[in-house]
């Protein structure tokens, strides 16, 4: 048995004698057990602390009444001053109705708090952004989750924030919510499950194709899953140069194509219908027929394993690329896909090589939008983020098992912020016109400060170190269960 410590650097060593699917399952169970114990230990992951100093009794009167009246009346007369006289400029609302939490589905309104806190944690540590996790009840009197409730809540809350990050909202509600708010809000509204995932998938695809020596405009691409993530991924990949006629997308009823009247009749699924019209001209509905000779498989469907069959991978083209990104368990484990002949395999998990996770995208993307005070985040901004992420990895070197930066390579977030900010300025949707160097420098400084503050809190014991027994107990529970 390996020495157990809090670093958790190599989980494989925690399970000597385990391999393949058993090892992957053991790590999944361990992370879940430990996550529950740690969240109970800390009572969550986030808190709020002041950013202004307190130097004597009368500073209470400066920060609150009567002094703060000057701030209220100034913002009353010019609402834009709220970005300068409060923390609004660096504040993001992380919002969900918890109807599609990771791979767990509808978890009730409060059920998404762990994920939303996690999002806020990553925004602070990776992007230097202050984020507030909020879960709301979107049900009407009949118990049906309605998009209008989410739309109304965001519009009412918008004056307190510089951007909104939507998360874990089920389809088709997520489509209406995002598209309506993008039109009706003066601050960026971003659906990270869809747009963030799409950015990082595209970044990974750019580098995977570079290693495979394939051109994006010539590849044959199969996509498994037609939810908010994959429909957005398809849209961005097409805008980045892929030919829609070479793409086949599958939902639970088969391939998307222009004869899918079930999708045409349900107007709520309009993004899927747009793809029905432009992809799969041969109207293929059988996955094995579609995947024969394919260069790329992108799966964001349901948690596996064995949702994607090794026999399908064997039908793909030479140097095939497989992104199996369902959470918490990929549609096919990397070892199985590699054994079946895949050249590059990526998943959404950090305990496997090639983690394709929106966590390396959204902190920098939102930071760039905030720094130039953009009114929205466009597809062009998202694609520029993808190239910034890909190029960051290229500069330090890429290989088949390392195609995108890790979250620890934190310069990627400043690079992404710079690319996104400059694209917003070029498109004329930025309130502040900054140079690329200025955007990068400010992002870099904010991220560095966030990390330094975090380290100081840990070193001072204000953030308490969890007892090692929590790790050992979680490990024992899993090994006992798998005996």
Coordinates of C-alpha atoms in Angstrom, one line a residue:
X1 CA 0.0 0.0 0.0
X2 CA 1.3 3.4 -0.9
X3 CA 1.9 6.1 1.7
X4 CA -1.4 8.0 2.1
X5 CA -1.1 11.8 2.2
X6 CA -3.3 14.8 1.6
X7 CA -1.7 15.7 -1.7
X8 CA -3.5 12.8 -3.5
X9 CA -1.0 13.1 -6.3
X10 CA -1.3 9.6 -7.8
X11 CA -4.5 7.8 -6.9
X12 CA -3.4 4.7 -8.8
X13 CA -0.9 4.0 -6.1
X14 CA -3.7 3.9 -3.5
X15 CA -5.0 0.7 -5.1
X16 CA -2.1 -1.7 -5.7
X17 CA -3.2 -4.7 -7.7
X18 CA -6.1 -2.9 -9.3
X19 CA -6.2 -2.3 -13.0
X20 CA -8.6 -1.5 -15.9
X21 CA -12.2 -1.0 -15.0
X22 CA -11.8 -2.1 -11.4
X23 CA -9.1 0.6 -10.9
X24 CA -11.3 3.3 -12.5
X25 CA -14.3 2.3 -10.5
X26 CA -12.2 2.3 -7.3
X27 CA -11.0 5.8 -7.9
X28 CA -14.5 7.1 -8.7
X29 CA -15.9 5.6 -5.5
X30 CA -12.9 6.9 -3.4
X31 CA -13.3 10.5 -4.8
X32 CA -17.1 10.4 -3.9
X33 CA -16.5 9.1 -0.4
X34 CA -13.8 11.7 0.3
X35 CA -15.8 14.5 -1.3
X36 CA -18.7 13.8 1.1
X37 CA -16.4 13.7 4.1
X38 CA -14.5 16.8 3.2
X39 CA -17.7 18.8 2.4
X40 CA -19.0 17.8 5.8
X41 CA -15.7 18.8 7.5
X42 CA -15.7 22.3 6.0
X43 CA -19.4 22.8 5.8
X44 CA -19.0 23.6 2.1
X45 CA -16.2 25.3 0.2
X46 CA -16.9 29.0 0.1
X47 CA -17.1 32.0 2.5
X48 CA -16.9 35.8 2.2
X49 CA -14.2 38.0 3.7
X50 CA -13.8 41.8 3.3
X51 CA -11.3 43.3 0.8
X52 CA -11.2 46.7 2.6
X53 CA -9.2 47.4 5.8
X54 CA -10.6 48.4 9.2
X55 CA -8.3 51.0 10.9
X56 CA -10.5 52.3 13.7
X57 CA -14.1 52.7 14.9
X58 CA -15.1 55.4 12.5
X59 CA -14.3 53.2 9.5
X60 CA -17.6 51.4 10.3
X61 CA -19.2 54.8 9.5
X62 CA -17.2 55.1 6.3
X63 CA -18.2 51.7 5.0
X64 CA -21.8 51.9 6.2
X65 CA -24.0 54.7 7.3
X66 CA -23.7 57.7 7.1
X67 CA -20.7 57.8 4.8
X68 CA -21.9 55.2 2.3
X69 CA -24.8 57.5 1.3
X70 CA -22.4 59.2 -1.0
X71 CA -21.9 56.0 -2.9
X72 CA -25.6 55.3 -3.1
X73 CA -26.5 58.7 -4.6
X74 CA -23.5 58.6 -7.0
X75 CA -24.6 55.2 -8.4
X76 CA -28.2 56.5 -8.5
X77 CA -27.2 59.3 -10.8
X78 CA -24.9 57.1 -12.9
X79 CA -25.4 53.3 -12.7
X80 CA -22.1 52.7 -14.5
X81 CA -20.3 53.9 -11.3
X82 CA -21.5 50.6 -9.7
X83 CA -18.6 49.0 -11.5
X84 CA -16.1 51.4 -9.9
X85 CA -17.6 52.0 -6.4
X86 CA -18.5 48.4 -5.6
X87 CA -17.1 45.0 -6.3
X88 CA -19.6 44.5 -9.1
X89 CA -16.9 44.6 -11.9
X90 CA -15.3 41.4 -10.6
X91 CA -18.5 39.6 -9.5
X92 CA -20.2 36.7 -11.2
X93 CA -23.6 35.1 -10.4
X94 CA -23.3 31.3 -10.6
X95 CA -26.9 30.2 -11.1
X96 CA -28.7 26.9 -11.4
X97 CA -32.1 25.3 -10.9
X98 CA -30.3 22.0 -10.3
X99 CA -32.4 20.1 -12.9
X100 CA -29.3 18.5 -14.5
X101 CA -26.5 18.2 -12.0
X102 CA -23.4 16.5 -13.6
X103 CA -24.5 13.0 -14.3
X104 CA -27.0 12.8 -11.5
X105 CA -30.0 14.5 -13.2
X106 CA -32.6 16.5 -11.2
X107 CA -31.2 16.9 -7.6
X108 CA -33.9 19.3 -6.3
X109 CA -33.0 23.0 -6.1
X110 CA -30.6 22.8 -3.2
X111 CA -28.9 19.7 -4.7
X112 CA -26.7 21.8 -7.0
X113 CA -25.1 23.9 -4.2
X114 CA -22.0 21.6 -4.0
X115 CA -21.4 22.1 -7.7
X116 CA -22.1 25.8 -7.7
X117 CA -19.8 26.3 -4.8
X118 CA -17.2 24.3 -6.7
X119 CA -17.6 26.7 -9.7
X120 CA -17.2 29.7 -7.4
X121 CA -14.1 28.1 -5.8
X122 CA -12.5 27.6 -9.3
X123 CA -13.4 31.1 -10.4
X124 CA -11.6 32.6 -7.4
X125 CA -8.5 30.4 -7.5
X126 CA -8.1 30.1 -11.2
X127 CA -9.5 33.5 -12.4
X128 CA -9.3 35.9 -9.5
X129 CA -13.1 36.3 -9.8
X130 CA -15.6 36.7 -6.9
X131 CA -18.5 34.4 -7.6
X132 CA -21.7 33.7 -5.7
X133 CA -23.4 30.3 -5.9
X134 CA -27.1 30.5 -6.1
X135 CA -29.7 27.7 -6.6
X136 CA -33.3 28.6 -7.3
X137 CA -36.6 26.8 -7.5
X138 CA -37.8 27.1 -11.1
X139 CA -41.0 25.1 -10.6
X140 CA -44.4 26.5 -11.3
X141 CA -47.6 25.7 -9.3
X142 CA -47.9 22.4 -11.1
X143 CA -44.3 21.4 -10.2
X144 CA -43.0 21.9 -13.7
X145 CA -39.6 23.6 -14.1
X146 CA -40.1 26.7 -16.2
X147 CA -37.5 28.8 -18.1
X148 CA -39.3 32.0 -17.4
X149 CA -38.7 31.8 -13.7
X150 CA -35.0 31.6 -14.3
X151 CA -35.1 34.4 -16.8
X152 CA -36.9 36.7 -14.4
X153 CA -34.6 35.9 -11.5
X154 CA -31.5 36.7 -13.6
X155 CA -32.9 40.0 -14.9
X156 CA -33.9 41.1 -11.4
X157 CA -30.4 40.1 -10.1
X158 CA -28.3 41.5 -13.0
X159 CA -27.7 45.0 -11.4
X160 CA -25.5 43.4 -8.7
X161 CA -23.3 41.4 -11.1
X162 CA -20.9 41.9 -14.0
X163 CA -21.7 38.5 -15.6
X164 CA -23.9 35.4 -15.1
X165 CA -22.7 31.8 -15.3
X166 CA -25.6 29.4 -15.9
X167 CA -25.1 25.9 -14.8
X168 CA -26.8 22.5 -14.7
X169 CA -30.1 23.6 -16.3
X170 CA -31.9 20.8 -18.2
X171 CA -32.8 21.0 -21.9
X172 CA -34.8 22.4 -23.5
X173 CA -35.1 25.1 -20.8
X174 CA -31.4 25.9 -21.0
X175 CA -31.8 27.0 -24.7
X176 CA -34.6 29.4 -24.0
X177 CA -33.0 30.8 -20.9
X178 CA -29.6 31.5 -22.5
X179 CA -30.9 32.9 -25.8
X180 CA -33.4 35.2 -24.1
X181 CA -31.0 36.5 -21.5
X182 CA -28.3 37.1 -24.1
X183 CA -30.7 39.4 -25.9
X184 CA -32.3 41.1 -22.9
X185 CA -29.3 41.5 -20.4
X186 CA -26.6 44.2 -20.7
X187 CA -24.1 41.9 -19.0
X188 CA -22.6 38.6 -20.4
X189 CA -24.7 35.6 -19.7
X190 CA -22.7 32.4 -20.2
X191 CA -23.9 28.8 -20.1
X192 CA -20.8 26.9 -19.1
X193 CA -22.1 23.4 -19.5
X194 CA -22.6 24.3 -23.2
X195 CA -20.3 27.1 -24.2
X196 CA -17.5 26.4 -21.7
X197 CA -17.4 22.7 -22.6
X198 CA -17.5 23.6 -26.3
X199 CA -14.5 25.9 -25.9
X200 CA -12.3 23.3 -24.2
X201 CA -13.4 20.5 -26.5
X202 CA -12.4 22.7 -29.5
X203 CA -9.1 23.5 -27.9
X204 CA -8.4 19.8 -27.3
X205 CA -9.5 19.0 -30.9
X206 CA -7.2 21.6 -32.3
X207 CA -4.2 20.0 -30.7
X208 CA -5.3 16.4 -31.2
X209 CA -5.7 17.1 -34.9
X210 CA -2.2 18.7 -35.0
X211 CA -0.7 15.6 -33.5
X212 CA -2.6 13.3 -35.8
X213 CA -1.7 15.6 -38.8
X214 CA -5.3 16.0 -39.9
X215 CA -7.1 19.1 -41.1
X216 CA -10.3 20.2 -39.4
X217 CA -12.0 21.0 -42.7
X218 CA -11.5 17.4 -43.9
X219 CA -12.3 15.3 -40.8
X220 CA -15.3 12.9 -40.5
X221 CA -16.8 13.6 -37.1
X222 CA -19.4 11.5 -35.1
X223 CA -21.0 13.0 -32.0
X224 CA -22.8 10.9 -29.4
X225 CA -25.3 13.0 -27.4
X226 CA -27.3 16.0 -28.6
X227 CA -27.8 18.0 -25.5
X228 CA -26.8 21.5 -24.8
X229 CA -23.1 20.6 -24.7
X230 CA -22.8 18.7 -27.9
X231 CA -25.1 20.9 -30.0
X232 CA -22.9 23.9 -28.9
X233 CA -19.7 22.0 -29.6
X234 CA -21.0 21.2 -33.1
X235 CA -21.8 24.8 -33.8
X236 CA -18.3 26.0 -32.6
X237 CA -16.5 23.3 -34.5
X238 CA -18.3 24.2 -37.7
X239 CA -17.5 27.9 -37.2
X240 CA -13.9 26.9 -36.7
X241 CA -13.7 25.2 -40.1
X242 CA -15.3 21.7 -39.9
X243 CA -17.7 20.8 -42.7
X244 CA -21.2 20.2 -41.5
X245 CA -21.8 17.6 -44.2
X246 CA -19.1 15.5 -42.6
X247 CA -20.7 15.5 -39.1
X248 CA -23.2 13.0 -37.8
X249 CA -24.8 13.6 -34.4
X250 CA -26.8 11.0 -32.4
X251 CA -29.4 11.5 -29.7
X252 CA -31.3 8.7 -27.9
X253 CA -33.5 8.2 -31.0
X254 CA -30.8 8.0 -33.7
X255 CA -29.0 10.3 -36.0
X256 CA -30.0 13.9 -36.5
X257 CA -31.1 14.7 -40.0
X258 CA -33.7 16.8 -41.9
X259 CA -36.3 14.0 -41.8
X260 CA -36.4 14.0 -38.0
X261 CA -40.0 15.3 -37.7
X262 CA -40.0 14.7 -34.0
X263 CA -37.4 17.4 -33.5
X264 CA -39.0 19.7 -36.1
X265 CA -42.4 19.6 -34.3
X266 CA -40.9 20.5 -30.9
X267 CA -39.9 24.1 -31.3
X268 CA -38.1 24.1 -27.9
X269 CA -35.3 22.1 -29.5
X270 CA -34.5 24.6 -32.2
X271 CA -30.6 24.2 -31.8
X272 CA -31.0 20.5 -32.6
X273 CA -33.2 21.3 -35.6
X274 CA -30.7 23.7 -37.0
X275 CA -28.1 20.9 -36.9
X276 CA -30.6 18.4 -38.4
X277 CA -30.8 20.7 -41.5
X278 CA -27.0 21.1 -41.9
X279 CA -25.5 17.7 -40.9
X280 CA -25.7 14.1 -41.9
X281 CA -27.0 14.6 -45.5
X282 CA -27.2 10.8 -46.0
X283 CA -29.6 10.5 -43.0
X284 CA -27.6 7.8 -41.3
X285 CA -29.2 6.5 -38.1
X286 CA -27.0 3.6 -37.2
X287 CA -24.0 4.4 -35.1
X288 CA -21.8 1.6 -36.5
X289 CA -22.4 2.8 -40.1
X290 CA -21.7 6.4 -39.0
X291 CA -18.5 5.7 -37.2
X292 CA -16.9 3.5 -39.9
X293 CA -13.9 5.6 -41.1
X294 CA -14.6 8.4 -38.7
X295 CA -11.6 10.5 -37.6
X296 CA -13.2 11.9 -34.4
X297 CA -15.8 10.7 -31.9
X298 CA -17.0 13.2 -29.3
X299 CA -19.3 11.7 -26.7
X300 CA -21.2 13.8 -24.1
X301 CA -24.1 11.5 -23.5
X302 CA -24.7 9.3 -20.4
X303 CA -22.1 8.1 -17.9
X304 CA -20.5 4.8 -18.7
X305 CA -18.6 2.6 -18.9
X306 CA -19.4 0.7 -22.2
X307 CA -21.8 3.3 -23.5
X308 CA -19.2 3.6 -26.3
X309 CA -18.3 0.1 -27.5
X310 CA -14.7 -0.9 -28.2
X311 CA -16.0 -2.4 -31.4
X312 CA -17.0 1.0 -32.6
X313 CA -13.5 2.4 -32.0
X314 CA -12.1 -0.4 -34.1
X315 CA -14.2 0.8 -37.1
X316 CA -12.7 4.3 -37.0
X317 CA -10.0 5.8 -39.2
X318 CA -6.3 5.5 -38.4
X319 CA -5.0 7.8 -35.7
X320 CA -8.6 8.2 -34.4
X321 CA -9.4 10.7 -31.7
X322 CA -12.0 9.8 -29.0
X323 CA -13.3 12.4 -26.5
X324 CA -15.5 10.5 -23.9
X325 CA -16.6 13.3 -21.6
X326 CA -19.6 12.1 -19.6
X327 CA -19.4 12.7 -15.8
X328 CA -18.6 11.2 -13.5
X329 CA -17.7 8.1 -15.5
X330 CA -16.7 8.4 -19.2
X331 CA -18.6 6.5 -21.9
X332 CA -15.6 4.3 -22.4
X333 CA -12.5 4.1 -20.2
X334 CA -9.3 5.4 -21.8
X335 CA -7.5 2.0 -21.4
X336 CA -10.4 0.3 -23.3
X337 CA -10.4 2.9 -26.1
X338 CA -6.6 2.8 -26.5
X339 CA -6.7 -1.0 -26.6
X340 CA -9.3 -0.8 -29.4
X341 CA -7.0 1.4 -31.5
X342 CA -7.6 5.0 -30.5
X343 CA -4.6 7.3 -31.0
X344 CA -5.7 10.0 -28.6
X345 CA -8.3 9.6 -25.8
X346 CA -9.6 12.4 -23.6
X347 CA -12.2 12.4 -20.8
X348 CA -13.6 15.0 -18.3
X349 CA -11.7 13.5 -15.4
X350 CA -8.4 14.7 -13.9
X351 CA -7.3 11.2 -12.8
X352 CA -6.9 10.2 -16.4
X353 CA -4.6 11.8 -19.0
X354 CA -6.1 14.5 -21.2
X355 CA -8.7 16.1 -18.9
X356 CA -11.1 18.0 -21.2
X357 CA -12.9 20.0 -18.6
X358 CA -14.5 23.4 -18.8
X359 CA -12.5 24.4 -15.7
X360 CA -9.5 25.3 -17.9
X361 CA -11.8 27.6 -20.0
X362 CA -14.4 29.5 -18.0
X363 CA -12.1 31.3 -15.5
X364 CA -10.1 33.0 -18.2
X365 CA -13.1 33.5 -20.5
X366 CA -15.1 35.3 -17.9
X367 CA -12.1 37.2 -16.6
X368 CA -11.4 38.6 -20.1
X369 CA -15.1 39.6 -20.5
X370 CA -15.1 41.3 -17.1
X371 CA -11.9 43.2 -17.6
X372 CA -13.1 44.9 -20.8
X373 CA -16.6 45.1 -19.5
X374 CA -18.1 43.2 -22.4
X375 CA -21.9 43.2 -22.9
X376 CA -21.9 39.5 -24.1
X377 CA -19.7 36.6 -24.9
X378 CA -19.9 35.7 -28.6
X379 CA -19.0 32.6 -30.5
X380 CA -16.0 34.5 -31.8
X381 CA -14.8 35.2 -28.3
X382 CA -15.3 31.6 -27.4
X383 CA -13.3 30.4 -30.4
X384 CA -10.5 32.8 -29.6
X385 CA -10.4 31.3 -26.1
X386 CA -10.1 27.8 -27.7
X387 CA -7.1 28.8 -29.7
X388 CA -5.5 30.6 -26.7
X389 CA -5.9 27.4 -24.6
X390 CA -4.5 25.2 -27.4
X391 CA -1.6 27.5 -28.1
X392 CA -0.6 27.7 -24.4
X393 CA -0.3 23.9 -24.5
X394 CA 1.6 24.0 -27.8
X395 CA 4.2 26.4 -26.4
X396 CA 5.2 24.0 -23.6
X397 CA 4.8 20.9 -25.8
X398 CA 1.9 18.5 -26.6
X399 CA 1.8 14.8 -27.0
X400 CA -1.0 12.2 -27.3
X401 CA -1.5 11.9 -23.6
X402 CA -1.1 15.6 -22.9
X403 CA -3.0 17.8 -25.4
X404 CA -4.4 20.7 -23.2
X405 CA -3.1 22.6 -20.1
X406 CA -3.8 21.4 -16.6
X407 CA -5.5 23.6 -14.1
X408 CA -2.1 24.0 -12.4
X409 CA -0.7 25.7 -15.5
X410 CA -2.3 28.9 -14.5
X411 CA -0.9 31.2 -17.2
X412 CA -3.5 29.7 -19.5
X413 CA -6.1 31.7 -17.8
X414 CA -4.4 35.0 -18.3
X415 CA -3.7 34.1 -22.0
X416 CA -7.3 33.2 -22.4
X417 CA -8.5 36.5 -20.8
X418 CA -6.3 38.4 -23.2
X419 CA -7.6 36.7 -26.3
X420 CA -11.3 37.0 -25.2
X421 CA -10.9 40.7 -24.2
X422 CA -9.2 41.7 -27.4
X423 CA -11.9 39.9 -29.5
X424 CA -14.7 41.7 -27.6
X425 CA -12.9 45.0 -28.3
X426 CA -12.6 44.1 -32.0
X427 CA -16.3 43.3 -32.1
X428 CA -17.3 46.6 -30.6
X429 CA -19.0 45.1 -27.5
X430 CA -16.5 46.2 -24.9
X431 CA -17.0 49.2 -22.7
X432 CA -13.3 49.5 -21.8
X433 CA -10.6 49.6 -24.6
X434 CA -7.5 48.0 -23.1
X435 CA -4.3 46.7 -24.8
X436 CA -3.6 43.0 -24.8
X437 CA -0.7 43.6 -22.4
X438 CA -3.0 45.5 -20.0
X439 CA -5.6 42.7 -20.0
X440 CA -3.0 40.0 -19.5
X441 CA -1.2 41.9 -16.7
X442 CA -4.4 42.6 -14.8
X443 CA -5.6 39.0 -15.1
X444 CA -2.2 37.7 -14.1
X445 CA -2.1 40.0 -11.0
X446 CA -5.6 39.2 -9.9
X447 CA -5.0 35.4 -10.2
X448 CA -1.7 35.7 -8.4
X449 CA -3.3 37.7 -5.6
X450 CA -6.2 35.1 -5.2
X451 CA -3.7 32.3 -4.9
X452 CA -1.5 34.2 -2.5
X453 CA -4.5 35.0 -0.3
X454 CA -5.5 31.3 -0.4
X455 CA -2.0 30.2 0.7
X456 CA -1.9 32.8 3.5
X457 CA -5.2 31.5 4.9
X458 CA -4.0 27.9 4.7
X459 CA -0.6 28.7 6.3
X460 CA -2.3 30.7 9.1
X461 CA -4.7 27.9 9.9
X462 CA -7.7 30.0 9.1
X463 CA -8.4 27.4 6.5
X464 CA -8.0 24.3 8.6
X465 CA -6.1 21.2 7.3
X466 CA -8.5 18.2 7.3
X467 CA -7.3 15.2 9.3
X468 CA -5.6 12.5 7.3
X469 CA -8.0 10.0 8.8
X470 CA -10.7 11.3 6.4
X471 CA -8.7 10.1 3.5
X472 CA -7.8 6.8 5.1
X473 CA -11.4 6.2 6.1
X474 CA -12.7 6.9 2.6
X475 CA -10.0 4.6 1.2
X476 CA -10.9 1.8 3.6
X477 CA -14.6 2.1 2.8
X478 CA -13.9 1.6 -0.9
X479 CA -11.4 -1.2 -0.6
X480 CA -13.8 -3.0 1.8
X481 CA -16.6 -2.6 -0.7
X482 CA -14.6 -3.9 -3.6
X483 CA -13.2 -7.0 -1.8

